[in-house]
Amino acid sequence: MTVAREKNEPRKLPMMPIRDMVIFPFMMTPFVVGRESSVRALEEALTGDRKIFLATQHDASIDEPRAKDIYQVGSICNIVQSVKMPDGNIKVLVEGIERAKSIDVSDRDGFFVATVRTGKHDFEMTPAVEQLMQRVTTLFESYVKLQQSLNYETIIASARMDEPAKLSDTIAANLQIGIEEKQELLAIFDPAARLARIADVLDIEIEKLDLDRNIQSRVKRQMERAQKEYYLNEKIKAIQKELGRGEKSEFDELRKKIEAAGMPKEVLDKTIQELKKLEAMPPMSAESTVSRNYIDWLLAVPWKKRSKETRSIDYAEKVLNTDHYGLEKIKERILEFLAVRQLVKNPKGSILCFVGPPGVGKTSLGMSIAKSTGRKFVRLSLGGVRDEAEIRGHRRTYIGAMPGQIIQHMKRAGTKNPVFLLDEVDKISSDFRGDPASALLEVLDPEQNTTFQDHYLDVDYDLSQVLFVATANVLHTIPPALQDRMEILRLQGYTENEKLEIARQYLVRKQREQTGLSEKNIVFKDDAILEIIRYYTREAGVRNLEREIGNVCRKVARKVVKAGAKHKEEISAQNVSDFLGVPKFRDSEAHEKSEVGLVTGLAWTEVGGSILTTEVQVLDGKGKLTITGQLGDVMQESAQAALSYIRGRAQALGLSREFYRNVDLHLHVPEGAIPKDGPSAGITMATALASALAKIPVRRDIAMTGEITLRGKVLAIGGLKEKLLAALRAGIFEAILPRANEKDVAELPDNIKNSMKLHFVDTMDEVLALALEAPLPTVEVPAEAEVLAAVPQPELGTNLPARQ
C-alpha cells in the first residue's frame, strides 16, 4: 500500500515562459533566450541562487504572453551555464530539479515572478509499483527500437533506474509526442499515476509506429514495381488507405464536375456508372487509369457551352470585305447564312465546301467566317489521312486509345458551335485500315450528325450546331456520296486585275510590315506588280505573288540597313529583274503566222488557264494515228473521236473516202513533259486534223475549246473564265466556244467581255468555217433524209428482231 504525504512549500522564483518544449525534472536542456522579459528573469536568477521557474506557453506564436497564456505547472530548474552571444541573445543550459505549480504570477521590473508550490510524494515501494516500472521499462525499450530518431543504447542506459519518479520523468522527456501530451504528464505529481499514464501513452505510440512500419513495408513492395520518385505519393496513398479515407474527396469532385457538365441523360448515366466502377478499382491497376482517362475526356468535351454569336450582317460584311478582295458569291452565301440564323432559332449546321486552286483564300476565308460570326475556329488538315480511326477514334480496348480528331478538335474549341475547317478534303486516301472519307459521311450529314458516335467515347455527340467548312482543290477525288452532303462553292482563280488590287491593298502592306519597311523606304508601281504577276508567278491564287513581293522587300531592307533609314527604292517594271533575276515564265503567245495543221486551244489547270497548241502532220503510211505529248486517256479518246468525225466528213473536206488508207497522221501537243487530259480539246484536235488534210491554214488570231461528238456536235466545257484569261495574256482576242456555255458569259469579268469577241457554235462545221482561213471545197453531199431513204427498211411486222 502506498502512503503519500504532500508538502506545501510556497516560494517565489523568477519565471520564464518557454515555447515549443516542456522541461521535466532530471532533464538537461539547452535553449536560447531572446525576449527582453525572459532575459531579465534569467539575469535575476543568476544574481540569486540560480534557480528559475520554467513553464510552457499555451500558444507558441504569442511573443508577449500574459499569465493566463502560460501553463500553471512547470519545472524549477537550476541554471548550469549561460553564454551571451554576439547578437544579444543568451544561450543557457538548465537542469530540471522538480515540478511545481504556480499559485500566483506577478510582473516585476519587466519580468514575471511566480509564487510556486512543489508537491512531493513519499511512498513505499510495493510489488505493484515494481511491476508497473518493469512494464514501462519494457514498453519503452520496444518504443526506442521502433523510433528511429532515438539512440537506443544511450536512451536505454539512462532509463534504467530504480526510482519511480526519476524513471517516469526520464521516459516522458524522451517521448516523441505533442506538447499538450507532455504537459499532461508534467502535471501529474504522483509518480505511480504518472507511470500508469506513460504506459498508456507508450501502448498507443508503439501501435502507431507498428502501423507506420507496415505502411513503409507496403510502400517498399510497391516501389519494386515503380520508380523511386513516386515514393512520397505512394506513401500518402497507403496512409489514406489505412485510414479508410481513400480518394473520396477526388471522387466527390469528379461527381460535381460530371453533374455540372450539362451532359444528356444517357451520357450522364454512363459517366456516373463509369465513376462507380473507378471507385471500386484498385488505384494502381491499369484499368483504373483507362477508366479515369475516359471520364476526363467525357468532361473535357463541350456539352453545353456555346460561343455568343455576332449576328450583325453589317459587321460580318465589313469583316469579309476587309479580309478578302472579290469573292462576291462566297461572301453573299455567308451573309445569307447569317440572315437565316437571325430568323431561325436553332437552324441545322451548314456544310460548305470551298473548291478552288491553291492560294485563292479558301482557308483564310474559313477563319474570316469564324471572326465575323464570333465563333471559335478550329482547323483539321485531312491531307494524307488514311485511317478511319483518325476520324472516329479507337475503341477503349486498345492500349493508348484516344478519341478521333473530330472530338479532339471539339475539346480544343471548348464550345459546341465552332467553325470547323476540314482542310484539303480532296486529299484523303484509304488503305486496309478503312476509308476516312466514308467516316466523314456521318459527320457532314445534317440529318445524322446530331448523334455522331466516336469509337472511344461510345456515346452520342451532337455536331449539328457546328459550322463545317471544307476546302478542296479539285472535286473528282472526293467520293460522290461525300460531295452530295456538302454545298459546293467554287472559288475561281483571280484575274490579273484582281491580283493587282489584292497586291496593292493587302500583300504589299503586309510584306512591308513583316520586313520592317515603311512607305518612305519602298514604293511598288502598278507596272512592277503586273510584271511580277506575268513573268515571275504562274498561279491562280496569290501565294507566290506574295512570296515574290516579300523577296523584293527583303532585298530593299538590306539596302536600307546599309544606306540608312532614309534610303528609298521605287520598284517599276524596268528594275524588277534587278531584285528577282531573270523572268521565270513567259506568256504563251500567238503564232507569228497562220499555218496548216497548227491550232491554238485553251486548257484549264489547277493554277489557272493556259493556251494549248495542237499540231498535226500528214505522212505517207497505212492509216495509223500517232498521238504524243503525254496525253491522258480521255484526251486520246477525243483524238480518236475527232478522226472518226473527219473520216465521216471526208467528202465535205474534199477528201476521198479512202484517204486514210494511204497516210499516217501524227498528232502532237507540245510541252510533252506536262501531263494533259480532259475532253475540251476535241474541237481543237478536229480542226488541226481537218486543216492538215485539207491543206488550209488555221487563223493564228483565234483560240477554241469544246468537246466533240462523233456526229460533230460541240458540247459544253468548264473553266471558261480561266481559259479566256489565258487567251488574253497570249494576245488572242477572239475565241470559239460551245453554245451551251453562252449562259456563263454573265459571270465573266468585264475586261474579258469588253476585250474579246466570242463565237458560240453548235457544230463542228461552224468551227471550221470560223477557224480556217479559206472555205472548204464545196462537195455535193446527200441530205441525211435522202441517205436514210436509200437504206432499205424492213416492212412492219416482217422479219423484225425479237424484243429484248
mmCIF file of C-alpha atoms in Angstrom, residues 67-409:
data_model
loop_
_atom_site.group_PDB
_atom_site.id
_atom_site.type_symbol
_atom_site.label_atom_id
_atom_site.label_comp_id
_atom_site.label_asym_id
_atom_site.label_seq_id
_atom_site.Cartn_x
_atom_site.Cartn_y
_atom_site.Cartn_z
ATOM 1 C CA ALA A 67 -0.051 34.939 -17.076
ATOM 2 C CA LYS A 68 -3.188 33.303 -18.460
ATOM 3 C CA ASP A 69 -1.267 32.305 -21.613
ATOM 4 C CA ILE A 70 1.132 30.101 -19.597
ATOM 5 C CA TYR A 71 0.552 26.646 -18.121
ATOM 6 C CA GLN A 72 0.432 26.644 -14.295
ATOM 7 C CA VAL A 73 2.577 23.530 -13.879
ATOM 8 C CA GLY A 74 6.247 23.844 -14.801
ATOM 9 C CA SER A 75 9.678 22.880 -13.590
ATOM 10 C CA ILE A 76 12.038 24.535 -11.116
ATOM 11 C CA CYS A 77 15.393 24.439 -12.856
ATOM 12 C CA ASN A 78 18.967 25.146 -11.961
ATOM 13 C CA ILE A 79 20.910 27.322 -14.413
ATOM 14 C CA VAL A 80 24.007 25.268 -15.139
ATOM 15 C CA GLN A 81 25.573 27.534 -17.747
ATOM 16 C CA SER A 82 24.826 30.773 -19.597
ATOM 17 C CA VAL A 83 26.677 32.355 -22.520
ATOM 18 C CA LYS A 84 25.894 35.729 -24.083
ATOM 19 C CA MET A 85 26.073 35.609 -27.881
ATOM 20 C CA PRO A 86 27.121 38.452 -30.266
ATOM 21 C CA ASP A 87 23.522 39.109 -31.381
ATOM 22 C CA GLY A 88 22.470 39.877 -27.808
ATOM 23 C CA ASN A 89 20.710 36.572 -27.166
ATOM 24 C CA ILE A 90 21.766 34.316 -24.269
ATOM 25 C CA LYS A 91 22.374 30.602 -24.636
ATOM 26 C CA VAL A 92 21.619 28.732 -21.390
ATOM 27 C CA LEU A 93 21.823 25.153 -20.150
ATOM 28 C CA VAL A 94 19.338 24.266 -17.399
ATOM 29 C CA GLU A 95 18.707 21.167 -15.311
ATOM 30 C CA GLY A 96 15.227 20.315 -14.102
ATOM 31 C CA ILE A 97 15.049 19.823 -10.334
ATOM 32 C CA GLU A 98 11.392 19.307 -9.523
ATOM 33 C CA ARG A 99 7.939 20.085 -10.840
ATOM 34 C CA ALA A 100 5.910 22.863 -9.276
ATOM 35 C CA LYS A 101 2.640 24.702 -9.692
ATOM 36 C CA SER A 102 2.349 28.466 -9.843
ATOM 37 C CA ILE A 103 -0.065 29.881 -7.300
ATOM 38 C CA ASP A 104 0.383 33.497 -8.260
ATOM 39 C CA VAL A 105 2.190 35.299 -11.101
ATOM 40 C CA SER A 106 3.162 38.972 -10.866
ATOM 41 C CA ASP A 107 5.118 41.368 -13.089
ATOM 42 C CA ARG A 108 8.167 42.973 -11.517
ATOM 43 C CA ASP A 109 10.605 45.206 -13.357
ATOM 44 C CA GLY A 110 9.608 43.820 -16.771
ATOM 45 C CA PHE A 111 9.687 40.070 -15.922
ATOM 46 C CA PHE A 112 7.436 37.518 -14.267
ATOM 47 C CA VAL A 113 7.801 36.443 -10.646
ATOM 48 C CA ALA A 114 5.887 33.299 -9.733
ATOM 49 C CA THR A 115 4.838 32.031 -6.363
ATOM 50 C CA VAL A 116 5.139 28.261 -6.736
ATOM 51 C CA ARG A 117 4.373 25.265 -4.635
ATOM 52 C CA THR A 118 6.122 21.955 -5.057
ATOM 53 C CA GLY A 119 4.440 18.647 -4.483
ATOM 54 C CA LYS A 120 6.458 15.736 -3.085
ATOM 55 C CA HIS A 121 5.079 12.230 -2.782
ATOM 56 C CA ASP A 122 6.727 9.817 -0.347
ATOM 57 C CA PHE A 123 5.607 6.242 -0.675
ATOM 58 C CA GLU A 124 6.797 2.751 -0.086
ATOM 59 C CA MET A 125 7.935 0.611 -2.981
ATOM 60 C CA THR A 126 5.266 -2.045 -3.462
ATOM 61 C CA PRO A 127 5.188 -5.052 -5.789
ATOM 62 C CA ALA A 128 2.549 -3.269 -7.889
ATOM 63 C CA VAL A 129 4.806 -0.267 -8.403
ATOM 64 C CA GLU A 130 7.772 -2.518 -9.221
ATOM 65 C CA GLN A 131 5.677 -4.430 -11.728
ATOM 66 C CA LEU A 132 4.481 -1.172 -13.263
ATOM 67 C CA MET A 133 8.090 0.117 -13.522
ATOM 68 C CA GLN A 134 9.163 -3.121 -15.196
ATOM 69 C CA ARG A 135 6.261 -2.909 -17.686
ATOM 70 C CA VAL A 136 7.022 0.743 -18.537
ATOM 71 C CA THR A 137 10.718 -0.052 -18.995
ATOM 72 C CA THR A 138 9.901 -2.957 -21.343
ATOM 73 C CA LEU A 139 7.457 -0.834 -23.344
ATOM 74 C CA PHE A 140 9.985 1.982 -23.577
ATOM 75 C CA GLU A 141 12.653 -0.377 -24.894
ATOM 76 C CA SER A 142 10.229 -1.522 -27.624
ATOM 77 C CA TYR A 143 9.368 2.089 -28.374
ATOM 78 C CA VAL A 144 13.016 3.125 -28.750
ATOM 79 C CA LYS A 145 13.663 0.189 -31.112
ATOM 80 C CA LEU A 146 10.813 1.310 -33.372
ATOM 81 C CA GLN A 147 11.553 5.034 -33.118
ATOM 82 C CA GLN A 148 14.471 5.512 -35.493
ATOM 83 C CA SER A 149 15.195 9.079 -34.363
ATOM 84 C CA LEU A 150 16.349 7.926 -30.857
ATOM 85 C CA ASN A 151 19.726 6.392 -29.973
ATOM 86 C CA TYR A 152 18.872 3.013 -28.457
ATOM 87 C CA GLU A 153 21.956 2.425 -26.287
ATOM 88 C CA THR A 154 22.107 5.930 -24.822
ATOM 89 C CA ILE A 155 18.392 6.224 -24.082
ATOM 90 C CA ILE A 156 18.043 2.755 -22.558
ATOM 91 C CA ALA A 157 21.106 3.257 -20.342
ATOM 92 C CA SER A 158 19.661 6.469 -18.974
ATOM 93 C CA ALA A 159 16.242 4.896 -18.399
ATOM 94 C CA ARG A 160 17.500 2.023 -16.204
ATOM 95 C CA MET A 161 16.925 3.339 -12.687
ATOM 96 C CA ASP A 162 15.141 2.271 -9.528
ATOM 97 C CA GLU A 163 13.331 5.478 -8.569
ATOM 98 C CA PRO A 164 9.766 5.691 -9.999
ATOM 99 C CA ALA A 165 9.787 9.495 -10.173
ATOM 100 C CA LYS A 166 13.098 9.717 -11.982
ATOM 101 C CA LEU A 167 12.213 6.830 -14.308
ATOM 102 C CA SER A 168 8.872 8.350 -15.308
ATOM 103 C CA ASP A 169 10.327 11.819 -15.926
ATOM 104 C CA THR A 170 13.263 10.498 -17.933
ATOM 105 C CA ILE A 171 10.979 8.445 -20.180
ATOM 106 C CA ALA A 172 8.462 11.300 -20.550
ATOM 107 C CA ALA A 173 11.238 13.683 -21.613
ATOM 108 C CA ASN A 174 12.315 11.319 -24.436
ATOM 109 C CA LEU A 175 8.877 10.543 -25.842
ATOM 110 C CA GLN A 176 8.234 11.898 -29.370
ATOM 111 C CA ILE A 177 4.755 13.218 -28.591
ATOM 112 C CA GLY A 178 2.993 16.564 -28.737
ATOM 113 C CA ILE A 179 3.473 19.486 -26.331
ATOM 114 C CA GLU A 180 -0.042 19.081 -24.882
ATOM 115 C CA GLU A 181 0.543 15.399 -24.060
ATOM 116 C CA LYS A 182 3.923 16.142 -22.449
ATOM 117 C CA GLN A 183 2.383 18.937 -20.385
ATOM 118 C CA GLU A 184 -0.285 16.492 -19.234
ATOM 119 C CA LEU A 185 2.454 14.129 -17.974
ATOM 120 C CA LEU A 186 4.281 17.012 -16.253
ATOM 121 C CA ALA A 187 1.083 17.955 -14.415
ATOM 122 C CA ILE A 188 0.818 14.507 -12.739
ATOM 123 C CA PHE A 189 2.652 14.814 -9.428
ATOM 124 C CA ASP A 190 2.135 11.228 -8.272
ATOM 125 C CA PRO A 191 4.950 9.011 -9.709
ATOM 126 C CA ALA A 192 2.796 5.882 -9.755
ATOM 127 C CA ALA A 193 -0.037 7.632 -11.567
ATOM 128 C CA ARG A 194 2.492 9.148 -13.922
ATOM 129 C CA LEU A 195 3.958 5.707 -14.693
ATOM 130 C CA ALA A 196 0.484 4.344 -15.415
ATOM 131 C CA ARG A 197 -0.245 7.206 -17.811
ATOM 132 C CA ILE A 198 3.131 6.749 -19.533
ATOM 133 C CA ALA A 199 2.342 3.043 -20.021
ATOM 134 C CA ASP A 200 -0.896 4.003 -21.827
ATOM 135 C CA VAL A 201 0.920 6.551 -23.995
ATOM 136 C CA LEU A 202 3.611 4.033 -24.889
ATOM 137 C CA ASP A 203 0.979 1.470 -25.913
ATOM 138 C CA ILE A 204 -0.590 3.971 -28.322
ATOM 139 C CA GLU A 205 2.750 5.179 -29.719
ATOM 140 C CA ILE A 206 4.042 1.637 -30.269
ATOM 141 C CA GLU A 207 0.848 0.797 -32.162
ATOM 142 C CA LYS A 208 1.312 3.907 -34.352
ATOM 143 C CA LEU A 209 4.938 3.007 -35.053
ATOM 144 C CA ASP A 210 3.963 -0.575 -35.934
ATOM 145 C CA LEU A 211 1.338 0.763 -38.308
ATOM 146 C CA ASP A 212 3.845 3.158 -39.893
ATOM 147 C CA ARG A 213 6.297 0.301 -40.225
ATOM 148 C CA ASN A 214 3.683 -1.795 -42.037
ATOM 149 C CA ILE A 215 2.903 1.143 -44.315
ATOM 150 C CA GLN A 216 6.557 1.584 -45.137
ATOM 151 C CA SER A 217 6.884 -2.122 -45.901
ATOM 152 C CA ARG A 218 3.893 -1.964 -48.213
ATOM 153 C CA VAL A 219 5.316 1.089 -49.975
ATOM 154 C CA LYS A 220 8.653 -0.626 -50.436
ATOM 155 C CA ARG A 221 6.941 -3.588 -52.077
ATOM 156 C CA GLN A 222 5.132 -1.181 -54.375
ATOM 157 C CA MET A 223 8.367 0.603 -55.131
ATOM 158 C CA GLU A 224 9.773 -2.614 -56.569
ATOM 159 C CA ARG A 225 7.332 -2.134 -59.465
ATOM 160 C CA ALA A 226 7.524 1.644 -59.746
ATOM 161 C CA GLN A 227 10.143 4.343 -59.930
ATOM 162 C CA LYS A 228 11.636 5.791 -56.779
ATOM 163 C CA GLU A 229 10.428 9.316 -57.384
ATOM 164 C CA TYR A 230 6.846 8.201 -56.698
ATOM 165 C CA TYR A 231 7.724 7.168 -53.157
ATOM 166 C CA LEU A 232 6.081 10.044 -51.317
ATOM 167 C CA ASN A 233 2.874 9.853 -53.360
ATOM 168 C CA GLU A 234 2.610 6.126 -52.789
ATOM 169 C CA LYS A 235 3.171 6.557 -49.081
ATOM 170 C CA ILE A 236 0.366 9.105 -48.895
ATOM 171 C CA LYS A 237 -1.949 6.723 -50.745
ATOM 172 C CA ALA A 238 -1.052 3.884 -48.385
ATOM 173 C CA ILE A 239 -1.714 6.100 -45.361
ATOM 174 C CA GLN A 240 -5.071 7.172 -46.782
ATOM 175 C CA LYS A 241 -5.947 3.550 -47.397
ATOM 176 C CA GLU A 242 -5.115 2.595 -43.803
ATOM 177 C CA LEU A 243 -7.189 5.490 -42.510
ATOM 178 C CA GLY A 244 -10.093 4.357 -44.660
ATOM 179 C CA ARG A 245 -10.404 7.685 -46.453
ATOM 180 C CA GLY A 246 -9.084 6.596 -49.859
ATOM 181 C CA GLU A 247 -9.708 9.138 -52.625
ATOM 182 C CA LYS A 248 -13.231 10.043 -51.652
ATOM 183 C CA SER A 249 -12.597 13.763 -51.935
ATOM 184 C CA GLU A 250 -11.314 13.314 -55.501
ATOM 185 C CA PHE A 251 -14.299 11.203 -56.462
ATOM 186 C CA ASP A 252 -16.672 13.746 -54.946
ATOM 187 C CA GLU A 253 -15.018 16.461 -57.014
ATOM 188 C CA LEU A 254 -15.363 14.349 -60.158
ATOM 189 C CA ARG A 255 -19.022 13.754 -59.401
ATOM 190 C CA LYS A 256 -19.630 17.504 -59.065
ATOM 191 C CA LYS A 257 -17.887 18.162 -62.391
ATOM 192 C CA ILE A 258 -19.977 15.457 -64.087
ATOM 193 C CA GLU A 259 -23.221 16.903 -62.765
ATOM 194 C CA ALA A 260 -22.208 20.412 -63.856
ATOM 195 C CA ALA A 261 -21.059 19.416 -67.368
ATOM 196 C CA GLY A 262 -24.556 19.589 -68.883
ATOM 197 C CA MET A 263 -24.434 16.104 -70.416
ATOM 198 C CA PRO A 264 -27.536 14.485 -71.935
ATOM 199 C CA LYS A 265 -29.229 11.971 -69.624
ATOM 200 C CA GLU A 266 -27.852 8.874 -71.393
ATOM 201 C CA VAL A 267 -24.308 10.232 -71.307
ATOM 202 C CA LEU A 268 -24.686 11.324 -67.676
ATOM 203 C CA ASP A 269 -25.885 7.869 -66.614
ATOM 204 C CA LYS A 270 -22.987 6.192 -68.404
ATOM 205 C CA THR A 271 -20.444 8.579 -66.863
ATOM 206 C CA ILE A 272 -21.812 8.054 -63.333
ATOM 207 C CA GLN A 273 -21.694 4.280 -63.891
ATOM 208 C CA GLU A 274 -18.063 4.560 -65.045
ATOM 209 C CA LEU A 275 -17.250 6.626 -61.943
ATOM 210 C CA LYS A 276 -18.693 3.930 -59.675
ATOM 211 C CA LYS A 277 -16.537 1.332 -61.426
ATOM 212 C CA LEU A 278 -13.499 3.566 -60.924
ATOM 213 C CA GLU A 279 -14.206 3.878 -57.190
ATOM 214 C CA ALA A 280 -14.231 0.087 -56.870
ATOM 215 C CA MET A 281 -10.918 -0.379 -58.730
ATOM 216 C CA PRO A 282 -7.507 -0.501 -57.028
ATOM 217 C CA PRO A 283 -5.832 2.849 -57.685
ATOM 218 C CA MET A 284 -2.663 1.201 -59.005
ATOM 219 C CA SER A 285 -4.386 -1.009 -61.573
ATOM 220 C CA ALA A 286 -4.104 -0.364 -65.315
ATOM 221 C CA GLU A 287 -7.901 -0.495 -65.636
ATOM 222 C CA SER A 288 -8.308 2.470 -63.288
ATOM 223 C CA THR A 289 -6.031 4.586 -65.489
ATOM 224 C CA VAL A 290 -8.085 3.718 -68.576
ATOM 225 C CA SER A 291 -11.341 4.465 -66.757
ATOM 226 C CA ARG A 292 -10.049 7.765 -65.378
ATOM 227 C CA ASN A 293 -8.851 8.897 -68.814
ATOM 228 C CA TYR A 294 -12.264 8.056 -70.256
ATOM 229 C CA ILE A 295 -14.059 10.146 -67.616
ATOM 230 C CA ASP A 296 -11.611 13.015 -68.166
ATOM 231 C CA TRP A 297 -12.384 13.001 -71.913
ATOM 232 C CA LEU A 298 -16.128 12.993 -71.283
ATOM 233 C CA LEU A 299 -15.660 16.025 -69.036
ATOM 234 C CA ALA A 300 -13.321 17.798 -71.462
ATOM 235 C CA VAL A 301 -15.723 17.741 -74.421
ATOM 236 C CA PRO A 302 -18.107 20.754 -74.503
ATOM 237 C CA TRP A 303 -21.699 19.625 -73.914
ATOM 238 C CA LYS A 304 -23.493 22.910 -73.314
ATOM 239 C CA LYS A 305 -21.011 25.788 -73.616
ATOM 240 C CA ARG A 306 -21.658 27.913 -76.716
ATOM 241 C CA SER A 307 -19.998 30.928 -78.248
ATOM 242 C CA LYS A 308 -22.175 34.026 -78.240
ATOM 243 C CA GLU A 309 -22.718 34.661 -81.932
ATOM 244 C CA THR A 310 -22.414 38.020 -83.637
ATOM 245 C CA ARG A 311 -25.468 38.230 -85.865
ATOM 246 C CA SER A 312 -24.879 41.683 -87.323
ATOM 247 C CA ILE A 313 -24.977 41.434 -91.114
ATOM 248 C CA ASP A 314 -23.187 44.772 -91.485
ATOM 249 C CA TYR A 315 -20.334 43.731 -89.193
ATOM 250 C CA ALA A 316 -19.913 40.397 -90.974
ATOM 251 C CA GLU A 317 -19.849 42.106 -94.360
ATOM 252 C CA LYS A 318 -17.258 44.567 -93.116
ATOM 253 C CA VAL A 319 -15.019 41.749 -91.808
ATOM 254 C CA LEU A 320 -15.283 39.754 -95.041
ATOM 255 C CA ASN A 321 -14.511 42.789 -97.215
ATOM 256 C CA THR A 322 -11.562 43.732 -95.004
ATOM 257 C CA ASP A 323 -10.007 40.271 -95.135
ATOM 258 C CA HIS A 324 -10.699 39.352 -98.767
ATOM 259 C CA TYR A 325 -10.944 41.114 -102.101
ATOM 260 C CA GLY A 326 -13.548 39.916 -104.581
ATOM 261 C CA LEU A 327 -15.207 36.514 -103.939
ATOM 262 C CA GLU A 328 -18.605 38.180 -104.105
ATOM 263 C CA LYS A 329 -20.614 34.955 -104.448
ATOM 264 C CA ILE A 330 -18.918 33.381 -101.445
ATOM 265 C CA LYS A 331 -19.487 36.452 -99.309
ATOM 266 C CA GLU A 332 -23.112 36.580 -100.417
ATOM 267 C CA ARG A 333 -23.646 32.950 -99.341
ATOM 268 C CA ILE A 334 -22.090 33.589 -95.917
ATOM 269 C CA LEU A 335 -24.276 36.642 -95.352
ATOM 270 C CA GLU A 336 -27.329 34.576 -96.353
ATOM 271 C CA PHE A 337 -26.359 32.036 -93.706
ATOM 272 C CA LEU A 338 -26.173 34.769 -91.059
ATOM 273 C CA ALA A 339 -29.535 36.146 -92.119
ATOM 274 C CA VAL A 340 -31.121 32.710 -91.655
ATOM 275 C CA ARG A 341 -29.526 32.491 -88.189
ATOM 276 C CA GLN A 342 -31.424 35.632 -87.197
ATOM 277 C CA LEU A 343 -34.755 34.301 -88.401
ATOM 278 C CA VAL A 344 -34.477 30.668 -87.230
ATOM 279 C CA LYS A 345 -33.737 29.996 -83.578
ATOM 280 C CA ASN A 346 -31.982 26.632 -83.943
ATOM 281 C CA PRO A 347 -31.073 26.053 -87.585
ATOM 282 C CA LYS A 348 -29.131 22.960 -88.577
ATOM 283 C CA GLY A 349 -25.429 23.367 -89.189
ATOM 284 C CA SER A 350 -24.469 24.089 -92.765
ATOM 285 C CA ILE A 351 -21.693 22.225 -94.554
ATOM 286 C CA LEU A 352 -19.913 24.439 -97.074
ATOM 287 C CA CYS A 353 -17.160 23.225 -99.384
ATOM 288 C CA PHE A 354 -14.843 25.766 -100.997
ATOM 289 C CA VAL A 355 -13.309 24.356 -104.186
ATOM 290 C CA GLY A 356 -10.585 26.240 -105.966
ATOM 291 C CA PRO A 357 -6.912 26.326 -106.890
ATOM 292 C CA PRO A 358 -4.186 26.874 -104.268
ATOM 293 C CA GLY A 359 -3.682 30.355 -102.886
ATOM 294 C CA VAL A 360 -7.134 31.831 -103.585
ATOM 295 C CA GLY A 361 -8.011 32.195 -99.889
ATOM 296 C CA LYS A 362 -10.052 29.109 -99.000
ATOM 297 C CA THR A 363 -8.528 28.519 -95.575
ATOM 298 C CA SER A 364 -8.374 32.191 -94.628
ATOM 299 C CA LEU A 365 -11.998 32.534 -95.684
ATOM 300 C CA GLY A 366 -12.941 29.937 -93.050
ATOM 301 C CA MET A 367 -11.102 31.989 -90.431
ATOM 302 C CA SER A 368 -12.977 35.111 -91.568
ATOM 303 C CA ILE A 369 -16.298 33.292 -91.171
ATOM 304 C CA ALA A 370 -15.395 32.490 -87.572
ATOM 305 C CA LYS A 371 -14.318 36.070 -86.951
ATOM 306 C CA SER A 372 -17.444 37.566 -88.486
ATOM 307 C CA THR A 373 -19.772 35.273 -86.522
ATOM 308 C CA GLY A 374 -17.931 35.451 -83.207
ATOM 309 C CA ARG A 375 -17.373 31.701 -83.084
ATOM 310 C CA LYS A 376 -14.254 29.765 -82.128
ATOM 311 C CA PHE A 377 -12.184 28.445 -85.057
ATOM 312 C CA VAL A 378 -10.525 25.027 -85.339
ATOM 313 C CA ARG A 379 -8.762 23.538 -88.347
ATOM 314 C CA LEU A 380 -8.241 19.853 -89.158
ATOM 315 C CA SER A 381 -5.901 19.052 -92.044
ATOM 316 C CA LEU A 382 -7.032 15.889 -93.819
ATOM 317 C CA GLY A 383 -4.192 15.726 -96.343
ATOM 318 C CA GLY A 384 -2.704 12.223 -96.297
ATOM 319 C CA VAL A 385 -5.125 10.858 -93.669
ATOM 320 C CA ARG A 386 -5.722 7.192 -94.484
ATOM 321 C CA ASP A 387 -7.003 5.665 -91.243
ATOM 322 C CA GLU A 388 -10.687 5.738 -90.344
ATOM 323 C CA ALA A 389 -9.711 5.846 -86.650
ATOM 324 C CA GLU A 390 -8.307 9.356 -87.240
ATOM 325 C CA ILE A 391 -11.921 10.486 -87.635
ATOM 326 C CA ARG A 392 -13.789 8.136 -85.294
ATOM 327 C CA GLY A 393 -11.081 7.257 -82.759
ATOM 328 C CA HIS A 394 -10.028 3.861 -81.377
ATOM 329 C CA ARG A 395 -12.065 1.671 -79.103
ATOM 330 C CA ARG A 396 -11.033 1.716 -75.464
ATOM 331 C CA THR A 397 -9.943 -1.925 -75.591
ATOM 332 C CA TYR A 398 -6.744 -0.847 -77.387
ATOM 333 C CA ILE A 399 -3.688 0.300 -75.437
ATOM 334 C CA GLY A 400 -3.188 4.037 -75.825
ATOM 335 C CA ALA A 401 -6.648 4.525 -77.377
ATOM 336 C CA MET A 402 -7.792 8.111 -77.912
ATOM 337 C CA PRO A 403 -10.810 9.869 -79.440
ATOM 338 C CA GLY A 404 -10.726 10.797 -83.118
ATOM 339 C CA GLN A 405 -9.689 14.164 -84.472
ATOM 340 C CA ILE A 406 -13.287 15.436 -84.569
ATOM 341 C CA ILE A 407 -13.728 15.049 -80.807
ATOM 342 C CA GLN A 408 -10.182 16.229 -80.076
ATOM 343 C CA HIS A 409 -10.765 19.437 -82.018
#
